[in-house]
Amino acid sequence: MTNQQLTMEEAIAAGERAMALVEEAAEAEWKAECHRVIERLDRGFTFIAEEIVGYVNLRFTTPNNKAIGPVIRRCADAGLIRKTGRTRPARTSHGSPKPEWVRV
């Protein structure tokens, strides 16, 4: 294995490819339900992505919960949600800080 460093552009492109693979593996119904849950949140409601995943996973399954990332990105791009500028610890990733979102 070589000790090769990636440029910022290469790292971003690799992340995008990984996100696309994760999203492709997720069930369309699961992704659609995540989007519907976010749409139905009251304006001003704050959350982190794992909370949406936990709720949706009560009824649907996906091979990889990371597929919430592209759903969150689409909701943000559509103006449904925005980052609050705060973080909260995520139970599913050993308490690491995750962005808090608010329904707008």
XYZ file of N, CA, C and O in Angstrom, residues 19 38 41-52 68-88 97-104:
172
model
N -20.885 8.345 -1.049
C -22.256 8.704 -0.698
C -23.230 8.173 -1.743
O -24.305 7.677 -1.412
N -39.348 14.280 7.412
C -38.773 15.623 7.526
C -39.776 16.675 7.063
O -39.959 17.709 7.707
N -42.393 17.517 9.767
C -41.981 18.099 11.039
C -42.547 19.511 11.172
O -42.674 20.238 10.184
N -42.870 19.895 12.388
C -43.311 21.266 12.632
C -42.167 22.233 12.349
O -41.006 21.936 12.639
N -42.501 23.393 11.819
C -41.478 24.414 11.608
C -40.851 24.746 12.956
O -41.538 24.862 13.952
N -39.535 24.871 12.957
C -38.809 25.175 14.188
C -38.340 23.946 14.952
O -37.564 24.058 15.892
N -38.813 22.763 14.538
C -38.397 21.516 15.204
C -36.938 21.243 14.880
O -36.522 21.305 13.732
N -36.138 20.947 15.904
C -34.724 20.645 15.692
C -34.472 19.152 15.863
O -35.152 18.479 16.638
N -33.478 18.666 15.130
C -33.179 17.232 15.150
C -31.775 16.986 14.627
O -31.164 17.867 14.022
N -31.279 15.782 14.877
C -30.089 15.306 14.181
C -30.538 14.127 13.320
O -31.565 13.508 13.578
N -29.768 13.835 12.305
C -30.174 12.843 11.308
C -30.488 11.489 11.927
O -31.433 10.815 11.504
N -29.742 11.067 12.948
C -29.990 9.739 13.517
C -31.377 9.616 14.127
O -31.916 8.529 14.206
N -31.957 10.730 14.531
C -33.316 10.680 15.078
C -34.330 10.349 13.990
O -35.286 9.604 14.229
N -34.124 10.882 12.806
C -35.003 10.557 11.676
C -34.843 9.081 11.328
O -35.821 8.355 11.141
N -29.108 8.282 4.970
C -29.820 9.492 5.381
C -29.072 10.735 4.890
O -29.687 11.768 4.652
N -27.763 10.631 4.690
C -26.979 11.795 4.258
C -27.498 12.447 2.993
O -27.760 13.657 2.977
N -27.674 11.690 1.920
C -28.209 12.300 0.702
C -29.637 12.830 0.877
O -30.007 13.831 0.267
N -30.419 12.185 1.719
C -31.789 12.669 1.972
C -31.718 14.030 2.659
O -32.417 14.974 2.271
N -30.861 14.125 3.670
C -30.693 15.400 4.381
C -30.219 16.483 3.416
O -30.731 17.608 3.417
N -29.257 16.127 2.579
C -28.729 17.110 1.629
C -29.826 17.609 0.685
O -29.942 18.808 0.426
N -30.652 16.690 0.160
C -31.737 17.112 -0.741
C -32.747 18.003 -0.008
O -33.236 18.980 -0.570
N -33.060 17.654 1.228
C -34.012 18.477 1.999
C -33.438 19.871 2.251
O -34.160 20.860 2.172
N -32.143 19.940 2.533
C -31.503 21.245 2.741
C -31.486 22.043 1.439
O -31.806 23.236 1.427
N -31.134 21.382 0.341
C -31.106 22.055 -0.958
C -32.484 22.577 -1.349
O -32.601 23.607 -2.015
N -33.533 21.855 -0.927
C -34.906 22.263 -1.246
C -35.427 23.334 -0.294
O -36.543 23.830 -0.479
N -34.647 23.682 0.722
C -35.070 24.715 1.662
C -35.997 24.220 2.764
O -36.587 25.025 3.474
N -36.130 22.902 2.916
C -36.982 22.359 3.978
C -36.326 22.460 5.351
O -37.003 22.611 6.363
N -35.000 22.335 5.372
C -34.254 22.356 6.619
C -32.988 23.189 6.440
O -32.574 23.452 5.306
N -32.409 23.567 7.557
C -31.105 24.235 7.526
C -30.371 23.887 8.809
O -30.985 23.517 9.811
N -29.061 24.007 8.775
C -28.262 23.761 9.972
C -28.498 24.890 10.965
O -28.645 26.047 10.572
N -28.509 24.533 12.245
C -28.684 25.550 13.287
C -27.353 26.180 13.678
O -27.344 27.210 14.332
N -26.247 25.536 13.314
C -24.941 25.995 13.749
C -24.484 25.310 15.030
O -23.381 25.521 15.500
N -25.354 24.476 15.568
C -25.017 23.719 16.783
C -24.830 22.252 16.410
O -25.234 21.812 15.345
N -24.235 21.509 17.333
C -24.109 20.065 17.181
C -24.682 19.390 18.407
O -24.848 20.018 19.454
N -24.998 18.108 18.245
C -25.459 17.283 19.364
C -24.767 15.934 19.266
O -24.454 15.477 18.163
N -20.051 14.487 17.720
C -20.969 15.602 17.432
C -21.479 15.547 15.993
O -20.711 15.348 15.061
N -22.771 15.720 15.859
C -23.419 15.745 14.542
C -24.181 17.059 14.402
O -24.689 17.608 15.386
N -24.297 17.568 13.184
C -25.001 18.837 12.997
C -26.464 18.734 13.409
O -27.137 17.745 13.137
N -26.916 19.794 14.045
C -28.334 19.890 14.385
C -29.017 20.629 13.233
O -28.468 21.609 12.707
N -30.194 20.152 12.869
C -30.970 20.728 11.782
C -32.265 21.288 12.331
O -32.754 20.839 13.369
N -32.836 22.261 11.641
C -34.136 22.809 12.012
C -35.024 22.817 10.784
O -34.595 23.095 9.665
N -36.281 22.449 11.005
C -37.283 22.497 9.914
C -37.686 23.939 9.735
O -38.073 24.615 10.677
N -37.560 24.454 8.504
C -37.909 25.861 8.221
C -39.227 25.967 7.502
O -39.820 24.997 7.105
